[in-house]
Amino acid sequence: MNLQRVAAMIQRHFYLYQRSPPRIMEIFFWPLMDLLVWGFITIYLQRTQLNLPRFVLFFLGALLLWDLLYRAQQGISISFLEEVWSKNLLNLFVSPLRPCEFLAALMTISVAKMLIAGLASALMAWWLYSFNVFVIGVALIPFTLNLLVMGWSIGIISMSAILRAGQQAEVLAWGLGFLIQPVSAVFYPVSVLPAWIQPVALALPSSHIFEGMRLVLETGILPYDSLIKATLLNGVIITGAIAFFYHTLRVVKDKGLLIQRGTE
Amino acid sequence: MKQDTPPLALEVTHLTKSFNGVTAVNDISFTVSEGEIVGLLGPNGAGKTTLIQLLLGLITETSGTIHILGMDLKKDRSKILSQVNFSSSYVSMPTSLTLWENLNVFAKLYGIRDYKDQINRLLTLLEIHSLKDSLTRHLSSGQLTRLSLAKALLNTPRLLFLDEPTASLDPDMADKTRTLLKAIRDQYKITLLYTSHNMKEMQEISDRIIFLYQGKILVSGTPAAVLDHFKENSLESVFLKVARGGNAE
Ligand SMILES: Nc1ncnc2c1ncn2[C@@H]1O[C@H](COP(=O)(O)OP(=O)(O)OP(=O)(O)O)[C@@H](O)[C@H]1O
Ligand SMILES: [Mg+2]
C-alpha cells in the first residue's frame, strides 16, 4: 500500500468537490429534505393523540443513522462512477495505482462524506426539532463504525456490479442501499416483518444496529448483544464484498470489459 | 550491454486472446527494441486495441507470454506500469479539474519527484502551458489530446503505448501532433508502439510497421519493406489490398 498514491486519489476528489457546488449541495440537500418530511410527520402523529413513546426520538434517530449508511455507500459507488463518467478509469488502471489503494482512497472519501453529511444532519435536526442525536451516547461510536463498514460493503458490491454489467447497473449506485432498507428494521422492529423474511433481516448488520439504537433510546442500556452481532456480520460482509471486487476485476480483465467501462 | 543487439523493450511470444469464440489476437510473437517506433496497422477489428490492452495487463491473455523491459508482465505488473504509459483518443480526464490539477494527481500516482518542474516542462513542450489553470472541460479535442499526451509522458516512460492518438483531430492538429510525437521521440528517446488509421502518419514516423490482420501478423518491417512486400507504392494501397482482397499474400 503506497500512501502517496492513496492521497493522490483523495486529492483528485477534493479538487472535484471544491469546484462543484452541485456536488456539495447534494450532500446537504437530501438529508434536509428527509428531515423536513419525517420530522413533520412525527410531530403530526404526536399531536393526534397517538401517544407513541419517544416517537420523535426513534424516527429522527433512525433517519440520521440511516443517512450515515447511505452516505458511506455513496462515498464509494458515486466516487467510482465519477471515474467512469470522466473516462478516466483506464488512466488509473494503467498507472501504478493498485486496486487496494484505489479501495483505500474510496473508503477514506466515504468516511469524509459520511462525517460531513452526518454532522450537518445532526445540526439541522437539533435546529429544526431540538433533537440531539448525541443522547444515544457512547453507543453512537460503534453504531457509526458499523454503519460505515456496511456502507462500504454495499458501495463495493454496487461498484463491482457496475464494473461487470456497465451502465445498466449504474442505478445500483443509488438503489442498492434502498433495496435493503425495508429489511434493515430502520423505522420498525424486525418482529414487524413477516416471519419468512425475518432471517434475511437478522443476517444484515443494519437490523441489529437499528434494534440496538431503539433499545438505547428506550432504556439507556448499551446493547452489547446487538453490537457484537452487527460487528461479526459486518466482518463477514466486508470480506465478502472485497473478495467479490477482486473476483470481478479478474472476470472483467478476462472478458476485456475494462476498456468498455472506461469509455462507454 | 551488447552493442549489436539493443536491449528489448518488449518481447511477446505466442500471445493469444479469445473472447468466447472470437480470437482477437491469434498466436502473435514479436519483439520491439528500445528506442524503436513501431506502428500497428490493420483494418477495423484486426486486434490492435486488444493487443495494446493485453500489453498493459488490462486484458488477461488466453495463452502466451509478455515481457516488458525484461520483466514478466504477470509477475511485475506494477513495477512495469511505473515505467510505461498509455494514451488514446478514447480516454479522457476529469473535466472539472484544471489541467494542472489533473497532471498533479497523475504525477503523484506515478511518484514523480520534481513534479512541478516536470509538469511545467511538459505543458510547455505540448504548447498548452497558457491553459494550465483552465478547466479541462473547456479544452478543444486537440488540446485534450495534448493533455493526454502530457499525462502519458509524466513518468518519462521507457515504453509508450498510444492507441489512435490522432483520431478525432482535424488534419492540421493531427499534423501538429505528429510533429510533436517526432519531437518527443527525439527528446526522450522513447520506445513507442502506436496504432493509427492514418497511413501518411505511419509512413512518416514509424521505424517499423507491424501489419495485423484477423489477429495475426501479416507482415512486419520498415515502411519501405512493407511496400516492397506487397509491391505497392503507398501504405494506403497496401491497406486496401489487404482489407479488400482478404489475406492477399
Ligand atoms: N471484450 C470483447 N469481447 C468480445 N469480442 C471482442 C472484445 N474486444 C474485442 N473483441 C473483438 O476482437 C476483435 C478485435 O478487436 P479490436 O478492438 O482489438 O480491433 P482493432 O484492430 O482495435 O479495431 P479498430 O481499428 O476498429 O480499433 C474484433 O472482432 C472485436 O469484435
Ligand atoms: Mg482499436
XYZ file of C-alpha atoms and ligand atoms in Angstrom:
545
model
C 0.000 0.000 0.000
C 1.535 3.272 -1.154
C 0.026 6.151 0.829
C 1.116 8.813 -1.636
C -0.995 7.193 -4.334
C -3.944 6.905 -1.965
C -3.527 10.595 -1.110
C -3.392 11.489 -4.822
C -6.764 9.819 -5.391
C -8.261 11.611 -2.402
C -6.901 14.905 -3.661
C -8.488 14.238 -7.042
C -11.910 14.059 -5.374
C -11.171 17.042 -3.205
C -10.480 19.067 -6.361
C -13.738 17.787 -7.822
C -15.877 18.825 -4.851
C -14.097 22.113 -4.447
C -15.148 23.039 -7.973
C -18.613 21.631 -7.949
C -21.253 23.453 -5.888
C -23.975 20.984 -7.035
C -21.984 18.090 -5.575
C -21.569 19.921 -2.283
C -25.245 20.896 -2.239
C -26.172 17.293 -2.818
C -24.509 16.285 0.451
C -26.860 18.558 2.406
C -29.956 18.588 0.245
C -31.311 15.051 0.707
C -30.756 14.806 4.450
C -32.506 18.154 4.843
C -35.496 17.036 2.755
C -35.725 13.772 4.678
C -35.548 15.595 7.961
C -38.270 18.035 6.962
C -40.705 15.364 5.798
C -40.118 12.835 8.554
C -39.768 15.425 11.253
C -43.137 16.976 10.472
C -44.769 13.561 10.148
C -43.617 12.631 13.622
C -44.775 15.942 15.054
C -48.149 15.451 13.391
C -48.502 11.909 14.713
C -47.675 13.077 18.211
C -50.305 15.770 18.091
C -53.040 13.351 17.026
C -53.044 11.736 20.457
C -51.237 8.724 19.069
C -49.080 8.975 22.106
C -46.367 6.638 20.967
C -43.369 6.601 23.286
C -40.340 8.512 22.134
C -41.683 8.636 18.641
C -39.726 11.645 17.507
C -36.605 10.227 19.027
C -36.970 6.905 17.212
C -37.736 8.368 13.846
C -35.221 11.119 13.773
C -32.550 8.878 15.262
C -33.273 6.238 12.643
C -33.239 8.813 9.895
C -29.897 10.254 10.907
C -28.276 6.839 11.278
C -29.709 5.578 8.003
C -28.267 8.569 6.258
C -24.826 7.683 7.628
C -25.062 4.287 5.975
C -26.285 5.779 2.734
C -23.545 8.415 2.602
C -20.867 5.831 3.345
C -22.144 3.737 0.450
C -22.297 6.664 -1.953
C -18.820 7.740 -0.959
C -17.681 4.556 -2.686
C -20.101 3.994 -5.537
C -20.515 7.579 -6.730
C -16.792 8.288 -6.453
C -16.201 5.260 -8.648
C -18.829 6.422 -11.125
C -17.062 9.785 -11.349
C -14.107 7.923 -12.891
C -16.389 6.092 -15.308
C -18.208 9.268 -16.334
C -14.985 11.157 -16.940
C -13.483 8.250 -18.941
C -10.618 8.192 -16.507
C -10.798 4.547 -15.485
C -8.195 3.308 -17.970
C -5.791 6.084 -16.997
C -5.997 4.843 -13.417
C -5.732 1.166 -14.307
C -2.574 1.699 -16.369
C -0.976 3.736 -13.580
C 0.879 2.097 -10.691
C -2.232 2.612 -8.520
C -3.149 -0.793 -7.104
C -6.732 -1.956 -6.557
C -6.240 -1.973 -2.783
C -5.016 1.625 -2.920
C -7.998 2.565 -5.038
C -10.276 0.956 -2.441
C -8.465 2.668 0.421
C -8.945 6.052 -1.246
C -12.639 5.430 -1.864
C -13.089 4.315 1.742
C -11.438 7.468 3.026
C -13.638 9.632 0.806
C -16.602 7.700 2.131
C -15.615 8.484 5.752
C -15.310 12.162 4.898
C -18.660 12.276 3.121
C -20.353 10.425 5.946
C -18.939 12.657 8.673
C -19.715 15.897 6.883
C -23.257 14.851 5.989
C -23.787 13.303 9.431
C -22.708 16.397 11.328
C -24.760 18.627 9.063
C -27.880 16.484 9.562
C -27.323 16.340 13.305
C -27.128 20.115 13.415
C -30.240 20.502 11.276
C -32.206 18.058 13.459
C -31.173 19.982 16.532
C -32.076 23.297 14.988
C -35.416 22.170 13.481
C -36.730 19.858 16.188
C -34.369 20.316 19.146
C -33.425 16.709 18.607
C -29.993 15.887 19.982
C -28.665 12.726 18.340
C -25.924 12.557 20.948
C -28.475 11.349 23.529
C -27.660 7.954 22.051
C -24.432 8.349 23.981
C -21.233 6.366 23.573
C -23.069 3.686 21.602
C -23.118 6.215 18.772
C -19.459 5.441 18.076
C -19.778 1.677 17.477
C -23.087 2.286 15.665
C -21.436 4.740 13.318
C -18.447 2.491 12.690
C -20.726 -0.429 11.881
C -22.862 1.647 9.538
C -19.692 2.876 7.871
C -18.367 -0.621 7.229
C -21.733 -1.796 5.986
C -21.945 1.256 3.702
C -18.502 0.389 2.345
C -19.634 -3.167 1.647
C -22.739 -2.106 -0.251
C -20.702 0.518 -2.103
C -18.065 -2.014 -3.125
C -20.698 -4.511 -4.233
C -22.504 -1.934 -6.377
C -19.180 -0.746 -7.812
C -18.311 -4.337 -8.768
C -21.716 -4.828 -10.365
C -21.222 -1.672 -12.434
C -17.761 -2.848 -13.496
C -19.237 -6.132 -14.596
C -22.509 -5.018 -16.172
C -21.836 -1.434 -17.190
C -24.233 1.469 -17.416
C -27.333 -0.654 -16.979
C -26.188 -1.343 -13.411
C -25.482 2.279 -12.564
C -28.810 2.610 -10.790
C -27.410 0.271 -8.117
C -25.110 3.064 -7.006
C -28.201 4.769 -5.618
C -30.622 1.875 -5.337
C -28.832 -0.974 -3.593
C -28.975 0.778 -0.229
C -32.706 1.323 -0.513
C -33.198 -2.295 -1.537
C -32.080 -3.402 1.907
C -33.795 -0.614 3.822
C -37.120 -2.458 4.256
C -35.346 -5.417 5.858
C -32.968 -3.326 7.926
C -35.503 -2.547 10.658
C -34.689 1.134 10.319
C -38.026 2.573 11.415
C -39.685 -0.511 12.943
C -38.534 -3.630 14.784
C -37.659 -6.875 12.976
C -40.666 -8.502 14.678
C -42.998 -6.450 12.469
C -41.703 -8.195 9.347
C -43.346 -11.391 8.020
C -41.755 -14.423 9.615
C -40.244 -15.747 6.391
C -38.196 -12.626 5.781
C -37.005 -12.140 9.345
C -33.922 -14.358 8.857
C -32.855 -12.096 5.998
C -33.205 -9.066 8.245
C -31.243 -10.728 11.041
C -28.436 -11.588 8.627
C -27.891 -7.891 7.949
C -25.736 -5.881 10.364
C -28.045 -2.903 9.884
C -31.064 -4.540 11.547
C -29.018 -5.141 14.707
C -27.777 -1.590 14.715
C -31.258 -0.090 14.446
C -32.699 -2.505 17.014
C -29.813 -1.549 19.259
C -30.465 2.133 18.703
C -34.074 1.793 19.795
C -33.008 -0.102 22.892
C -30.536 2.613 23.897
C -33.100 5.342 23.340
C -35.764 3.500 25.295
C -33.811 2.085 28.198
C -30.412 3.728 28.128
C -28.832 0.271 28.242
C -25.880 -0.379 25.925
C -26.999 -3.160 23.575
C -23.827 -5.271 23.649
C -25.610 -8.194 22.108
C -26.709 -6.241 19.016
C -23.333 -4.589 18.705
C -21.453 -7.866 18.731
C -23.801 -9.400 16.170
C -23.560 -6.374 13.906
C -19.780 -6.312 14.121
C -19.393 -10.006 13.348
C -21.810 -9.829 10.425
C -20.020 -6.765 9.129
C -16.713 -8.613 9.265
C -18.189 -11.299 7.043
C -19.873 -8.879 4.659
C -16.927 -6.557 4.085
C -14.630 -9.538 3.496
C -17.120 -10.920 1.005
C -17.517 -7.557 -0.728
C -13.768 -7.078 -1.165
C -13.355 -10.649 -2.412
C -16.204 -10.028 -4.852
C -14.466 -6.863 -6.102
C -11.198 -8.705 -6.774
C -13.067 -11.552 -8.410
C -14.948 -9.070 -10.614
C -11.664 -7.446 -11.629
C -10.392 -10.827 -12.808
C -13.589 -11.546 -14.751
C -13.610 -8.100 -16.314
C -9.977 -8.432 -17.400
C -10.689 -11.829 -18.847
C -13.703 -10.625 -20.815
C -11.970 -7.447 -21.898
C -14.630 -5.213 -20.365
C -12.404 -2.624 -18.671
C -11.986 -0.669 -21.856
C -15.744 -0.610 -22.378
C -16.399 0.570 -18.821
C -13.737 3.183 -19.242
C -15.056 4.585 -22.484
C -18.798 3.974 -22.734
C 25.317 -4.138 -22.717
C 25.748 -5.851 -26.046
C 26.459 -3.485 -28.885
C 24.906 -5.200 -31.845
C 21.525 -6.038 -30.283
C 19.925 -3.207 -28.313
C 18.005 -4.311 -25.197
C 14.399 -5.363 -25.755
C 11.629 -3.064 -24.635
C 9.027 -5.637 -25.444
C 9.004 -9.347 -26.108
C 5.768 -11.082 -26.977
C 5.632 -14.826 -27.556
C 2.702 -16.854 -28.857
C 0.199 -14.375 -27.495
C -3.424 -15.376 -27.989
C -6.664 -13.873 -26.761
C -10.075 -15.351 -27.447
C -13.347 -13.824 -26.295
C -15.700 -16.786 -26.186
C -15.299 -17.893 -29.780
C -13.752 -14.757 -31.303
C -9.974 -14.947 -31.493
C -8.985 -11.286 -31.433
C -5.244 -11.927 -31.135
C -4.030 -15.157 -32.641
C -0.638 -16.607 -31.676
C 1.372 -13.433 -32.121
C 5.127 -13.224 -31.493
C 7.293 -10.138 -31.946
C 9.889 -8.004 -30.240
C 10.462 -4.273 -30.014
C 13.913 -2.844 -29.281
C 14.437 0.123 -27.000
C 14.136 3.389 -28.889
C 12.160 1.878 -31.724
C 8.933 3.402 -33.044
C 6.559 0.704 -34.122
C 3.266 1.370 -35.874
C 0.474 -1.184 -35.592
C -1.517 -1.127 -38.789
C -4.623 -3.091 -39.661
C -8.275 -2.831 -40.605
C -11.072 -2.405 -38.041
C -11.271 -5.453 -35.820
C -7.738 -6.629 -36.660
C -6.886 -6.855 -32.956
C -4.778 -3.711 -32.447
C -6.641 -2.388 -29.406
C -6.875 -5.854 -27.897
C -3.121 -6.292 -28.333
C -2.353 -2.979 -26.617
C -4.732 -3.769 -23.747
C -3.039 -7.151 -23.356
C 0.367 -5.468 -23.189
C -0.916 -3.176 -20.434
C -2.417 -6.034 -18.446
C -5.939 -4.634 -18.860
C -6.948 -7.871 -20.543
C -5.773 -11.304 -19.436
C -4.256 -13.382 -22.204
C -5.658 -16.795 -23.126
C -2.103 -18.031 -23.652
C 1.382 -16.751 -24.372
C 3.840 -14.541 -22.500
C 4.634 -10.838 -22.382
C 7.954 -9.406 -21.216
C 8.319 -5.659 -20.881
C 11.705 -4.070 -20.158
C 12.948 -7.505 -19.229
C 10.186 -8.130 -16.694
C 7.320 -10.594 -16.834
C 4.042 -8.676 -17.045
C 2.265 -11.333 -14.978
C 4.686 -11.048 -12.066
C 5.861 -7.440 -12.135
C 2.887 -5.537 -13.480
C 3.006 -2.599 -11.068
C 6.770 -2.191 -11.484
C 6.331 -2.225 -15.250
C 3.439 0.232 -15.103
C 5.596 2.820 -13.366
C 7.928 2.761 -16.396
C 5.400 2.669 -19.213
C 2.423 4.795 -20.087
C -0.602 4.896 -22.335
C -2.846 7.362 -24.045
C -5.651 7.152 -26.514
C -8.360 9.223 -28.076
C -10.932 7.104 -26.225
C -9.774 8.010 -22.728
C -10.195 11.404 -21.176
C -9.624 13.087 -17.849
C -11.868 14.560 -15.151
C -13.300 17.637 -16.815
C -13.992 19.678 -13.704
C -10.326 19.766 -12.772
C -7.835 22.182 -14.272
C -5.027 20.865 -16.452
C -2.593 21.490 -13.644
C -4.729 19.649 -11.090
C -5.174 16.657 -13.367
C -1.460 16.381 -14.061
C -0.696 16.935 -10.397
C -2.854 13.938 -9.450
C -1.191 11.705 -12.025
C 2.293 12.925 -11.117
C 1.616 11.730 -7.580
C 0.176 8.437 -8.780
C 3.420 7.901 -10.678
C 5.528 9.105 -7.755
C 7.296 11.829 -9.765
C 9.836 13.634 -7.570
C 10.253 17.098 -9.069
C 6.720 17.019 -10.355
C 6.213 20.788 -10.627
C 9.176 21.160 -12.989
C 8.109 18.124 -14.942
C 4.526 19.350 -15.369
C 5.700 22.800 -16.451
C 8.162 21.288 -18.893
C 5.531 19.069 -20.492
C 2.883 21.783 -20.658
C 5.397 23.932 -22.491
C 6.506 21.137 -24.816
C 2.889 20.440 -25.713
C 2.110 24.130 -26.101
C -0.703 24.203 -23.552
C 1.109 25.987 -20.750
C -1.084 29.075 -21.018
C -4.100 26.831 -20.320
C -2.752 25.272 -17.162
C -5.388 26.868 -14.935
C -8.279 26.322 -17.333
C -10.837 23.664 -16.640
C -10.288 20.521 -18.681
C -13.882 20.731 -19.928
C -13.050 23.903 -21.794
C -10.376 22.265 -23.953
C -10.797 21.572 -27.637
C -10.250 17.976 -28.679
C -6.791 18.836 -29.964
C -5.858 20.400 -26.654
C -7.312 17.439 -24.797
C -5.151 15.115 -26.880
C -2.149 17.173 -25.844
C -3.143 16.996 -22.191
C -3.482 13.235 -22.553
C -0.019 13.105 -24.079
C 1.339 15.207 -21.221
C -0.118 12.698 -18.777
C 1.406 9.877 -20.802
C 4.863 11.497 -20.610
C 4.763 12.445 -16.912
C 6.767 9.464 -15.751
C 9.225 9.774 -18.668
C 8.102 6.322 -19.805
C 10.608 3.981 -21.386
C 7.792 2.468 -23.393
C 4.729 4.350 -24.533
C 1.545 2.839 -25.950
C -0.714 5.074 -27.988
C -3.985 3.781 -29.408
C -5.173 6.078 -32.198
C -3.717 9.200 -30.593
C -4.592 11.370 -33.566
C -8.149 10.152 -34.175
C -10.717 12.941 -33.768
C -8.151 15.582 -34.678
C -8.508 17.792 -37.722
C -5.734 17.406 -40.342
C -3.911 20.466 -39.051
C -3.967 19.283 -35.446
C -3.104 15.744 -36.464
C -0.118 17.099 -38.369
C 0.996 19.158 -35.380
C 0.615 16.146 -33.113
C 2.759 14.101 -35.474
C 5.455 16.751 -35.347
C 5.129 16.619 -31.609
C 5.479 12.836 -31.497
C 8.663 13.171 -33.507
C 9.922 15.841 -31.116
C 9.087 13.593 -28.174
C 10.870 10.705 -29.819
C 13.984 12.797 -30.363
C 13.910 14.433 -26.956
C 13.074 11.419 -24.815
C 14.453 8.562 -26.940
C 11.229 6.810 -26.169
C 10.082 3.410 -27.377
C 6.714 3.835 -28.986
C 4.071 1.329 -30.012
C 1.093 3.020 -31.549
C -1.892 2.466 -33.782
C -3.369 4.746 -36.358
C -5.536 4.616 -39.421
C -3.526 7.425 -40.928
C -1.177 5.857 -43.454
C 0.821 9.004 -44.024
C 1.454 9.265 -40.321
C 2.561 5.641 -40.154
C 4.927 6.039 -43.049
C 6.341 9.251 -41.658
C 7.153 8.354 -38.089
C 7.472 4.575 -37.821
C 10.800 2.806 -37.866
C 8.868 -0.370 -38.368
C 5.329 -1.388 -39.173
C 3.504 -4.442 -37.922
C 0.557 -5.215 -40.128
C -2.152 -7.051 -38.229
C -4.939 -8.852 -39.993
C -7.565 -11.010 -38.282
C -5.471 -11.256 -35.139
C -2.302 -12.353 -36.905
C 0.827 -10.549 -38.037
C 0.646 -10.415 -41.788
C 3.936 -8.682 -42.299
C 6.406 -6.727 -40.214
C 9.234 -4.494 -41.362
C 10.302 -0.964 -42.239
C 7.677 1.022 -44.167
C 9.787 0.501 -47.304
C 9.997 -3.232 -46.729
C 6.238 -3.465 -46.267
C 5.656 -1.622 -49.552
C 8.147 -3.896 -51.211
C 6.474 -6.980 -49.802
C 3.147 -6.043 -51.358
C 4.689 -4.457 -54.457
C 2.751 -1.248 -53.818
C 3.915 2.321 -53.640
C 1.865 3.575 -50.695
C 0.729 2.086 -47.397
C -2.771 3.121 -48.321
C -2.810 0.822 -51.330
C -1.275 -1.933 -49.213
C -4.069 -1.433 -46.728
C -6.769 -1.525 -49.383
C -5.232 -4.573 -50.990
C -5.297 -6.475 -47.687
C -8.648 -5.219 -46.439
C -10.474 -5.871 -49.695
C -8.651 -8.839 -51.059
C -8.523 -10.708 -47.763
C -5.218 -12.277 -46.887
C -3.673 -11.451 -50.238
C -0.282 -12.969 -49.649
N -14.354 -7.501 -24.981
C -14.570 -8.116 -26.129
N -15.466 -9.125 -26.194
C -15.690 -9.775 -27.354
N -15.061 -9.508 -28.501
C -14.164 -8.519 -28.521
C -13.868 -7.766 -27.338
N -12.922 -6.849 -27.652
C -12.650 -7.011 -28.950
N -13.397 -8.014 -29.476
C -13.331 -8.472 -30.879
O -11.977 -8.712 -31.182
C -11.663 -8.251 -32.490
C -10.529 -7.245 -32.424
O -11.000 -6.030 -31.857
P -10.033 -4.778 -31.609
O -10.827 -3.772 -30.893
O -8.788 -5.268 -30.974
O -9.741 -4.305 -33.086
P -8.928 -3.035 -33.611
O -7.856 -3.558 -34.501
O -8.507 -2.188 -32.488
O -10.033 -2.325 -34.487
P -10.284 -0.747 -34.740
O -9.406 -0.361 -35.871
O -11.717 -0.701 -35.131
O -10.000 -0.013 -33.486
C -12.949 -7.713 -33.059
O -13.528 -8.721 -33.839
C -13.788 -7.404 -31.862
O -15.156 -7.537 -32.136
Mg -8.929 -0.193 -31.878
